[in-house]
Short mmCIF file of C-alpha atoms in Angstrom, two decimals:
data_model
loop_
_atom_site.label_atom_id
_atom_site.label_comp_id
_atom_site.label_asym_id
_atom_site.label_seq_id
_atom_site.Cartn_x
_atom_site.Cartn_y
_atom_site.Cartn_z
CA UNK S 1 127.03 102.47 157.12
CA UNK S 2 126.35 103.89 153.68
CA UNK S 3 123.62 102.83 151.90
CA UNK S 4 124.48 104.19 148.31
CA UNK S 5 123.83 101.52 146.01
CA UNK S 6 126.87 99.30 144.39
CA UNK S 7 127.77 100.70 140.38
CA UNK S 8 126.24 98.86 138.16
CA UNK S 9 127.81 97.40 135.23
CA UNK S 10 127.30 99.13 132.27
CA UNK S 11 124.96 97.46 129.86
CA UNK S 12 126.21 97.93 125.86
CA UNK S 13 123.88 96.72 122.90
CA UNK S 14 126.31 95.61 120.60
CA UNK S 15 124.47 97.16 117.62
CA UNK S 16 125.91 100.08 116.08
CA UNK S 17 123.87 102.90 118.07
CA UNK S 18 123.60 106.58 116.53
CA UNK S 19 124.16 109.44 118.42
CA UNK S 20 121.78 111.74 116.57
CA UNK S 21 118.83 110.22 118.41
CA UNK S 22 116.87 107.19 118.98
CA UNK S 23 115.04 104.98 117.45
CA UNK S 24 111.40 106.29 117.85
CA UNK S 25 112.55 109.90 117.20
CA UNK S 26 110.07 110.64 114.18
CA UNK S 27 109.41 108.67 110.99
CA UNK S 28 113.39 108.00 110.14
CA UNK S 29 113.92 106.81 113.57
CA UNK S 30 114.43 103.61 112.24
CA UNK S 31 117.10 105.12 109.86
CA UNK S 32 119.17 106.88 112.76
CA UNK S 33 119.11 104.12 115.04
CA UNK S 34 121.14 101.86 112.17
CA UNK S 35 124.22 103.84 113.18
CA UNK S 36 126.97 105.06 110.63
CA UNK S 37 128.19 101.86 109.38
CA UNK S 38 124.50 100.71 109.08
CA UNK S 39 123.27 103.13 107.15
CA UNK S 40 126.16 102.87 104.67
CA UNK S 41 125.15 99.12 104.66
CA UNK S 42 121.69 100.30 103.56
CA UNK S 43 122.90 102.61 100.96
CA UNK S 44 124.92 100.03 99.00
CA UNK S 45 121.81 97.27 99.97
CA UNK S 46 119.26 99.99 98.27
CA UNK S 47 121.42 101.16 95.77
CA UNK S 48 122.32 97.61 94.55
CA UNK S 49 118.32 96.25 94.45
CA UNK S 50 117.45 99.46 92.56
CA UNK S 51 120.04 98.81 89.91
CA UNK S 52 119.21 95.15 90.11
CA UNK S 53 116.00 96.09 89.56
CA UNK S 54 116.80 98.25 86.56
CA UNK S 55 119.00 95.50 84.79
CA UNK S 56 115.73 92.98 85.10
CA UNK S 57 113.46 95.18 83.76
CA UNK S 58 115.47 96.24 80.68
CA UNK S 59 114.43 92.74 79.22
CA UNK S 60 110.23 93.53 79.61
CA UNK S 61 110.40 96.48 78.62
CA UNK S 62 111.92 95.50 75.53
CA UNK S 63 110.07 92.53 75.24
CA UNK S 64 107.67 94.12 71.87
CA UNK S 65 110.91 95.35 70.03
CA UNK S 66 113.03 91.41 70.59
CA UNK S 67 109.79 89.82 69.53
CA UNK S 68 110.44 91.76 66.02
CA UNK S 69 113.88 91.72 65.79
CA UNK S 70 114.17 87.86 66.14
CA UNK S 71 110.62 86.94 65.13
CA UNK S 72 109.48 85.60 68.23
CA UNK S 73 106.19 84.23 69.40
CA UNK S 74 104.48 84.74 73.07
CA UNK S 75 105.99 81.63 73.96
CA UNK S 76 109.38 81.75 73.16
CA UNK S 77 109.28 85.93 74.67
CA UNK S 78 107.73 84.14 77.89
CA UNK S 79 111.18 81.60 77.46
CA UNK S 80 113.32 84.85 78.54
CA UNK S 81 111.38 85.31 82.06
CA UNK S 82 111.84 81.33 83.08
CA UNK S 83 115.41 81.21 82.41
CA UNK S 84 116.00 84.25 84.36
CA UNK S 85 113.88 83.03 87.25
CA UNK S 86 114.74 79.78 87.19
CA UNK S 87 118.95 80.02 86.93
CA UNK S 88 118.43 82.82 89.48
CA UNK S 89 117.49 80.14 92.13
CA UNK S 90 120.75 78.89 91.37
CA UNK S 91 121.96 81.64 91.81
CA UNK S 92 120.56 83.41 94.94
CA UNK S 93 121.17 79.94 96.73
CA UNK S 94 124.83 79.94 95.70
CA UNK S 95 125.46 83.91 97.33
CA UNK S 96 123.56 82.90 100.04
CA UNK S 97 126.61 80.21 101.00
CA UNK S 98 128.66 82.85 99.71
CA UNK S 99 127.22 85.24 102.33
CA UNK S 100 127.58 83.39 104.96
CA UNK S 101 131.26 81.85 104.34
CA UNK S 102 132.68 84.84 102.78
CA UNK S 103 130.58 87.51 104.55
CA UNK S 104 127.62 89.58 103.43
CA UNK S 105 129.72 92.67 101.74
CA UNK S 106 131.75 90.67 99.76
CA UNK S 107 128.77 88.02 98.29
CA UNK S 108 126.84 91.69 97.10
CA UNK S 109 129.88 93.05 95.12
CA UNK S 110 130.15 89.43 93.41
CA UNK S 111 126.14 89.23 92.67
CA UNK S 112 125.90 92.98 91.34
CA UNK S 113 129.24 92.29 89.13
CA UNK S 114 127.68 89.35 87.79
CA UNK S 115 124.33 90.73 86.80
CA UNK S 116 125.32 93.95 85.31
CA UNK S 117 128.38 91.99 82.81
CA UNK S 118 125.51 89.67 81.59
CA UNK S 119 123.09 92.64 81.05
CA UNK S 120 125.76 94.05 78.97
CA UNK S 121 126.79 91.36 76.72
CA UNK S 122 122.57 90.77 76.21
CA UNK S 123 123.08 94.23 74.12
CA UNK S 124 125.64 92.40 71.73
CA UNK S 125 123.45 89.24 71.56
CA UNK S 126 123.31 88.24 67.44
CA UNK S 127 120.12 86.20 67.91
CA UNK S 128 117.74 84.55 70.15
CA UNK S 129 119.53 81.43 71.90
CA UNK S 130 122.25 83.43 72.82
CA UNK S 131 120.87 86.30 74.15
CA UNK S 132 118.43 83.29 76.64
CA UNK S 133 121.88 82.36 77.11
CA UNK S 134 123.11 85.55 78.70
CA UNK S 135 120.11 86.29 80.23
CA UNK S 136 120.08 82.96 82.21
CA UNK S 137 123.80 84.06 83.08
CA UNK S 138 122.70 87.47 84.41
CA UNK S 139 120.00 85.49 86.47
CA UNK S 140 122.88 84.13 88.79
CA UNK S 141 123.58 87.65 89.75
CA UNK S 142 120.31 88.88 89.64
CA UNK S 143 119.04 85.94 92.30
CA UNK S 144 121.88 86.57 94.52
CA UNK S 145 121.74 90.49 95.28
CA UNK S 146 118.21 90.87 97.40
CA UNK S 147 119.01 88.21 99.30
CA UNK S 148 122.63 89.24 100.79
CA UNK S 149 121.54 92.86 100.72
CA UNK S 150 118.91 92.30 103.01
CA UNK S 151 120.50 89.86 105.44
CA UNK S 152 123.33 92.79 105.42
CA UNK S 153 120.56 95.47 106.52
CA UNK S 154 118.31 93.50 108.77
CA UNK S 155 121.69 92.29 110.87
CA UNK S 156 121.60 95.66 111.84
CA UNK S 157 117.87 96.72 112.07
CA UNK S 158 116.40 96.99 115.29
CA UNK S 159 114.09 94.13 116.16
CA UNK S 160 111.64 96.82 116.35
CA UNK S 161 111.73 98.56 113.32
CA UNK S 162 113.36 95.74 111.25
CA UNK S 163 110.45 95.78 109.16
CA UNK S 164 110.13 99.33 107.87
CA UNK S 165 114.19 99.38 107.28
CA UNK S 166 113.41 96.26 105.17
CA UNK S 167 110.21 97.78 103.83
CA UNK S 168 112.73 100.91 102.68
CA UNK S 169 115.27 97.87 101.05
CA UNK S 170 112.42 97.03 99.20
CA UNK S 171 111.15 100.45 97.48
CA UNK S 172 114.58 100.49 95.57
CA UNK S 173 113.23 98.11 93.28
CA UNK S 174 110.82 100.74 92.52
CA UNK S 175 112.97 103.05 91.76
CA UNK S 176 115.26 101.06 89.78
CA UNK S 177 111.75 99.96 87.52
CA UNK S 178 111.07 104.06 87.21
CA UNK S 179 114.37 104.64 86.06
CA UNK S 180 114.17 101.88 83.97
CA UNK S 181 110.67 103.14 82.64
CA UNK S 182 112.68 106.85 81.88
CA UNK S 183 115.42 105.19 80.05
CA UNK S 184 113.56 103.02 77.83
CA UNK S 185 110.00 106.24 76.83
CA UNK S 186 113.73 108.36 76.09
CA UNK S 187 115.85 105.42 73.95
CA UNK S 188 113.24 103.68 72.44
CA UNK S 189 111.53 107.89 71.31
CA UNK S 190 114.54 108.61 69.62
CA UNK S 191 116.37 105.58 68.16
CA UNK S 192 115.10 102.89 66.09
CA UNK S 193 113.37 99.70 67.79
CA UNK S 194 116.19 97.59 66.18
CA UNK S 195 119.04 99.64 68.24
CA UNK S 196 116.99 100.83 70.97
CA UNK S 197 116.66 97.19 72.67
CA UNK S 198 120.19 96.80 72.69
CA UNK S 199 121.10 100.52 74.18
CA UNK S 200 118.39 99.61 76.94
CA UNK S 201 120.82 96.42 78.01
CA UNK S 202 124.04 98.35 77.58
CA UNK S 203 122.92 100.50 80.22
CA UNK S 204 123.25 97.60 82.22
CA UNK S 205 126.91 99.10 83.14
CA UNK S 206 125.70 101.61 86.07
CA UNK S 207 126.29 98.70 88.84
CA UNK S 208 130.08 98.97 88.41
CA UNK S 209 130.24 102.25 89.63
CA UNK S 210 128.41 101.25 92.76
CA UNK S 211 130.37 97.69 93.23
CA UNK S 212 133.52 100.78 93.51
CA UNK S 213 131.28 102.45 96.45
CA UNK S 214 130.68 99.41 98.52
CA UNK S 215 134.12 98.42 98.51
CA UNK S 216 135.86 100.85 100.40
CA UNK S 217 132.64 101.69 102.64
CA UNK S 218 130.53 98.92 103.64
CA UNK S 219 131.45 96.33 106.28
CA UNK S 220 129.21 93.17 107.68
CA UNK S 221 127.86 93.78 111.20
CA UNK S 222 130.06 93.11 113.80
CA UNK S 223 128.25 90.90 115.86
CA UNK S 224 126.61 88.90 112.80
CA UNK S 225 130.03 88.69 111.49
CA UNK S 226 131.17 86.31 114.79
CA UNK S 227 128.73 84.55 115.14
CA UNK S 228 129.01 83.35 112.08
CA UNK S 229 132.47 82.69 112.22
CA UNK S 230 132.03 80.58 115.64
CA UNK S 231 129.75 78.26 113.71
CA UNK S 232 130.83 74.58 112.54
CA UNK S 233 127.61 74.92 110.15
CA UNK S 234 128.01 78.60 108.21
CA UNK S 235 127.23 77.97 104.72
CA UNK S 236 125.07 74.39 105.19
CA UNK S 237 122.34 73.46 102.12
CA UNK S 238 122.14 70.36 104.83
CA UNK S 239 121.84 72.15 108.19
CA UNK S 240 118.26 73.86 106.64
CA UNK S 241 116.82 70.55 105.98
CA UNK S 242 117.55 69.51 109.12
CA UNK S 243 114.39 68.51 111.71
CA UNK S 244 114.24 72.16 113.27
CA UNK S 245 114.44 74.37 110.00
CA UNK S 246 113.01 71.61 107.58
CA UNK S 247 109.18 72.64 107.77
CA UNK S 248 110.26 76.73 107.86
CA UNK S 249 112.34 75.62 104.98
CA UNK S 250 109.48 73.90 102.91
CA UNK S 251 106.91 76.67 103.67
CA UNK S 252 109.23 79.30 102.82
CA UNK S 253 109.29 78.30 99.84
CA UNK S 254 105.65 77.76 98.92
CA UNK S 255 105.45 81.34 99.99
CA UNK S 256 107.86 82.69 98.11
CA UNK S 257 106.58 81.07 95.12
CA UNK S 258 103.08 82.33 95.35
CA UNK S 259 104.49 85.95 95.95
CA UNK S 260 106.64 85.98 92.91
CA UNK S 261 104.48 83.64 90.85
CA UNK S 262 102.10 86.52 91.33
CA UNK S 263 104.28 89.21 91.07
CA UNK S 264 106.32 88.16 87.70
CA UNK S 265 103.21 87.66 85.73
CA UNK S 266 102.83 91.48 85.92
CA UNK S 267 106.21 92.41 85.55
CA UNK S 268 106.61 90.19 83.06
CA UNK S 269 103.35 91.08 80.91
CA UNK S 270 101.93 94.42 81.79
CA UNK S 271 103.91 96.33 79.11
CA UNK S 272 103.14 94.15 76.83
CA UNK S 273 99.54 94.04 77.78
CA UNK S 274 99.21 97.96 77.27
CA UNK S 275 101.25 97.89 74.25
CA UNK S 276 99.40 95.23 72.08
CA UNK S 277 95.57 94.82 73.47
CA UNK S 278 95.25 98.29 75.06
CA UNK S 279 97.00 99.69 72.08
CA UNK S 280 98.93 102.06 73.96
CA UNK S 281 102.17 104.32 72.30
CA UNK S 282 105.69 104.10 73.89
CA UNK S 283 104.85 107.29 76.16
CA UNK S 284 101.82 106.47 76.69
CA UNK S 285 102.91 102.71 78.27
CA UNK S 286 105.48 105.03 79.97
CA UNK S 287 102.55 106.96 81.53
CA UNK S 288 100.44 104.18 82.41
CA UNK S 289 103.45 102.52 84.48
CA UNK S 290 104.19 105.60 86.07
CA UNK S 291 100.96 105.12 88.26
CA UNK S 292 101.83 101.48 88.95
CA UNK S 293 105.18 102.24 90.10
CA UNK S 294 104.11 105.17 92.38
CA UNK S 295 101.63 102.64 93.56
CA UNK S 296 104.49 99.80 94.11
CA UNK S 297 106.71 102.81 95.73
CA UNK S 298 104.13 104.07 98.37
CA UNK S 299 103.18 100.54 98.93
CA UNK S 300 106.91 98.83 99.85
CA UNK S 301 107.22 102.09 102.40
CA UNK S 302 103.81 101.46 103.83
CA UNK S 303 103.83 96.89 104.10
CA UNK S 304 106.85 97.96 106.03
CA UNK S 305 105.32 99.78 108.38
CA UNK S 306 102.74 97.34 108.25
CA UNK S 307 104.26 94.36 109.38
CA UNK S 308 106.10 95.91 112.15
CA UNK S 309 102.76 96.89 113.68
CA UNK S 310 100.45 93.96 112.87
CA UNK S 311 102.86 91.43 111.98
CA UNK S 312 104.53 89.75 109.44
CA UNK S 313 102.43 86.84 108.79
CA UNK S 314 99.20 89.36 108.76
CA UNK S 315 100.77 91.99 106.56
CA UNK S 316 101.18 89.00 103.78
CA UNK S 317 97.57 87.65 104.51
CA UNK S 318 95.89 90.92 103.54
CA UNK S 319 98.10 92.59 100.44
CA UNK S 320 97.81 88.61 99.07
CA UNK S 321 93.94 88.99 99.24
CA UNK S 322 94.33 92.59 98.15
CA UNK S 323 96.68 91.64 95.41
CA UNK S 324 94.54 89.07 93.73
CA UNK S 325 91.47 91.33 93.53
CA UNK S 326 92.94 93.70 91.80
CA UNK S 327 94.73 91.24 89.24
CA UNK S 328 91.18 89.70 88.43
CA UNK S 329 89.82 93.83 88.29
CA UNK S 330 93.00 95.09 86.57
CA UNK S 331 92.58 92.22 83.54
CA UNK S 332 88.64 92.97 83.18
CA UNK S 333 88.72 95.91 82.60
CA UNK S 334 86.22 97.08 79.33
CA UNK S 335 87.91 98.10 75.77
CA UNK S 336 87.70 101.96 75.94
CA UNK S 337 88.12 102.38 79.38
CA UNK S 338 91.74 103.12 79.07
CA UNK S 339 91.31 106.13 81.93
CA UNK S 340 90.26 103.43 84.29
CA UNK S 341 93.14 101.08 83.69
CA UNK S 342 95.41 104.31 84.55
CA UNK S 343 93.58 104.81 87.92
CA UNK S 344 93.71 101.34 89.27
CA UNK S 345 97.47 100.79 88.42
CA UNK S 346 97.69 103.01 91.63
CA UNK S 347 96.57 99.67 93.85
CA UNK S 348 96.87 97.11 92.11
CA UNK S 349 101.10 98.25 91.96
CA UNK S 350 100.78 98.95 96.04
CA UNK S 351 99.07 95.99 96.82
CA UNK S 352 101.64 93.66 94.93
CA UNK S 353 104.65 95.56 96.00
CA UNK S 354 103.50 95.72 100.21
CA UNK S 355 103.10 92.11 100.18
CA UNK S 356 107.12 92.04 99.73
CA UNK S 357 107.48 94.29 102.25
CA UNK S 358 107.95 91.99 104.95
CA UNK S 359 110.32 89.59 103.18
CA UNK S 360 113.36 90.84 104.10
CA UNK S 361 112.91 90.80 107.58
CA UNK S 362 110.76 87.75 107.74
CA UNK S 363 112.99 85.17 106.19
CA UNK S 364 116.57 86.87 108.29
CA UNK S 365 113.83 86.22 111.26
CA UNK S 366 113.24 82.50 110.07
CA UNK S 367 116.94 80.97 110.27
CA UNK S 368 120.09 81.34 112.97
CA UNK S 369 122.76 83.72 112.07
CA UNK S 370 125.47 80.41 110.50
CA UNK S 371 122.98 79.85 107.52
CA UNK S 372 120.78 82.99 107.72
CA UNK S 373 121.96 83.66 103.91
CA UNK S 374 122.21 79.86 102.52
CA UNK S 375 118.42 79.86 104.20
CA UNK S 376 116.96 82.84 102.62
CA UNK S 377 118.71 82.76 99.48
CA UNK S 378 117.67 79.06 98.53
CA UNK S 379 114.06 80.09 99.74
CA UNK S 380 113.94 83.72 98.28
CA UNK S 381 114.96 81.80 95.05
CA UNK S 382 113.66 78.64 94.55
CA UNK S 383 110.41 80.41 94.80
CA UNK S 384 111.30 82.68 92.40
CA UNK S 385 112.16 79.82 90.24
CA UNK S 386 109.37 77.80 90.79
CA UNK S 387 106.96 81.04 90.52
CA UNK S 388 108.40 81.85 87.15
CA UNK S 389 106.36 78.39 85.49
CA UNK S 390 103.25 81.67 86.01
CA UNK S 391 104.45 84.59 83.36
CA UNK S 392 105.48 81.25 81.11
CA UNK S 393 102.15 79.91 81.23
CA UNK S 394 100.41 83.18 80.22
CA UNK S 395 102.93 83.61 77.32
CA UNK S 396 101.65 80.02 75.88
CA UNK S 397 97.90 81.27 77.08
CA UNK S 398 98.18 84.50 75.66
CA UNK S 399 97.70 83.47 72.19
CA UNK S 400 94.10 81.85 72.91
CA UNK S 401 93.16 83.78 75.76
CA UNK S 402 94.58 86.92 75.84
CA UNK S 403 97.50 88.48 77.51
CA UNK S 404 94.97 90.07 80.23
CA UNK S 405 92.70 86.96 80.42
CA UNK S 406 96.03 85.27 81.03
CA UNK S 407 97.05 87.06 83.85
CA UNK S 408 94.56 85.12 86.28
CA UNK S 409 97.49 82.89 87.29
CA UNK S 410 98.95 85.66 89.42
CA UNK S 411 95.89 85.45 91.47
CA UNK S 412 96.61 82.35 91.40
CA UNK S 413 99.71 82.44 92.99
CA UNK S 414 98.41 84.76 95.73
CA UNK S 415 96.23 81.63 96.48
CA UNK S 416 99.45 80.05 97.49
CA UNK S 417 100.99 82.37 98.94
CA UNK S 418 98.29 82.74 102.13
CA UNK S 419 98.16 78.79 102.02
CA UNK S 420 102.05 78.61 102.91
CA UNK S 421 101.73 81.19 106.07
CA UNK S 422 99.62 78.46 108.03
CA UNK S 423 102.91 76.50 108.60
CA UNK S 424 104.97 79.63 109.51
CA UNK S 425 105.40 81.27 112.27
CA UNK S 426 105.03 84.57 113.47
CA UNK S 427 108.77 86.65 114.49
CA UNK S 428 107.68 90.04 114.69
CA UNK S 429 110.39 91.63 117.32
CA UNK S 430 112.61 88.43 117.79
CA UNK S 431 116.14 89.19 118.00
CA UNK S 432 118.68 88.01 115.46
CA UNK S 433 121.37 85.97 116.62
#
């Protein structure tokens, strides 16, 4: 009688696999196990944050020159940040239905379309309510993109290394901010501050090209894809309010507006902070937001690491602490002691930036496949919304107190942030389906 064992059905991951190794071969592994079709998912997901990135920052950067132009006070210039923020909830909760009734690929080409037509027109604004106007407009787009483009990556991340290919999503937005940084030291160096603001928004136009891109080359996981089509609840505000995803819902959102309350104050303020109390040129703002950004680039690479090996909930605990230390250090800083504002830019833009790190991954991880995108969109967002009241209250502070004595509220929001992750859970490695 032969004992030779009965075949054994084959076993098939139904996650695009790459041939060109696996997943723990070196320090892309996580890049080569996304397979073909995921890694052109992650170039359009990166190359859409980066631009989305660019449009936003094309208003702070400019923030000096439309306070002239239109005779603005710290208030009203503060206005332009809240809008944004606040009709980007709206928003980044309405592509996050989107994603998940028309499917993830199609929801990113409508949210980068969107932003980059209202960064546009902002260039041909004739005064100040209708250039908030536009802005608010571009804040639908702008809320929408992060959100789908990570839900479109992490669908195909590895459980295991879902946090570093998120981590990756996430240091686009650097890149988009240096780029932005490049663009404005060379437009604003060579034409006058009255023209220059409004070349910086025209530039808003690079998206298209990409929205071209992702059209004939990206496609929605597979697997993701049915699921959510075999679900009576895709697309639900209701079904994350329900009893089971209520509290994640609730928390998620205090996190996410700690995070960005935190995180928008600086974006918001810093260039104007160097500009008008540190009394800094346009190169030499340029300069001192090149360290930040290498900072926030290094430190979206290395929170992604980070929360795949101790976690997301941990990873957000420590860059939060991190993060608010060197807010409080950052605004302190002595008159004169311009050479140490340059050096801690360094952390105090890696600490802020690692803390997003995680994100990605840890809200897809949070909510079932059917309303994985109406979940972390209205989350993602409404924090951002809510955490945009912080860069408004330093522009009405900034008067009395300073624009740097202002900046405590991003501590602030840290604060919050660390408070929300005791009613979260931890999902490091869980499966998406």
């Amino acid at each position: 009688m032969s004992t030779t064992p009965p075949p054994q059905a084959p076993t098939t991951d139904p996650r695009p696999q790459s041939t060109e190794g696996t997943a723990d071969d070196g320090a892309l592994g996580w890049l080569r196990a996304l397979g073909p079709r995921g890694r052109r998912a992650f170039a359009g997901a990166f190359g859409g944050y980066a631009l989305d990135s660019y449009d936003y920052f094309t208003l702070p950067l400019s923030m000096v020159a439309l306070a002239a132009y239109f005779g603005l006070d710290s208030g009203q210039t503060g206005l332009f940040t809240t809008v944004t923020l606040v009709v980007s909830a709206i928003g980044g909760a309405l592509a996050g239905v989107l994603a998940d009734r028309i499917g993830r690929v199609k929801a990113l080409m409508l949210t980068v379309i969107t932003y980059a037509v209202f960064t546009v027109a902002c260039g041909f604004a004739p005064n100040y309510e209708t250039l908030l106007v536009f802005r608010a407009l571009q804040g639908l787009g702008f809320g929408g993109e992060w959100a789908v483009g990570a839900i479109l990556v992490a669908e195909y991340a590895s459980a295991k290394h879902r946090g570093r290919t998120l981590g990756a999503i996430q240091s686009s937005w650097a890149v988009g901010w240096a780029l932005a940084v490049i663009v404005y030291t060379l437009v604003f160096s060579v034409a006058d501050d009255d023209l220059a603001w409004r070349i910086m928004f025209w530039t808003g136009a690079l998206p298209a090209l990409l929205v071209v891109w992702v059209r004939r080359s990206v496609h929605d996981a597979p697997e993701a894809a049915a699921a959510r089509e075999n679900s009576n609840e895709k697309g639900s505000f209701a079904a994350i309010f329900k009893p089971g995803l209520l509290r994640t819902t609730l928390f998620a959102v205090l996190l996410s507006t700690g995070v960005q309350g935190g995180y928008y104050t600086l974006a918001t303020w810093v260039p104007t902070y160097l500009k008008t109390e540190r009394d800094l040129s346009v190169v030499g703002t340029g300069g001192y937001l090149t360290f930040l950004i290498s900072g926030a680039f290094i430190g979206y690479l290395t929170g992604g690491y980070l929360t795949d090996r101790l976690g997301r909930r941990r990873n957000i605990w420590l860059f939060a602490l991190l993060s608010a230390i060197c807010i409080l250090a950052y605004a302190n800083i002595p008159s004169g002691a311009n050479t140490l504002l340059l050096v801690l830019g360094f952390p105090l833009g890696f600490c802020m930036s690692a803390i997003f790190s995680g994100f990605g991954s840890y809200l897809s991880e949070l909510y079932p496949t059917a309303v994985r995108g109406t979940g972390q969109g209205f989350t993602y967002n409404t924090g951002r919304a809510v955490g945009a009241v912080f860069p408004t209250a330093v522009g009405f502070l900034a008067d009395s107190w300073g624009v740097g004595g202002a900046l405590v509220f991003g501590a602030i929001g840290y604060g919050l942030a660390a408070l929300a992750l005791l009613g979260l859970p931890e999902t490091r490695g869980k499966e998406l389906v």
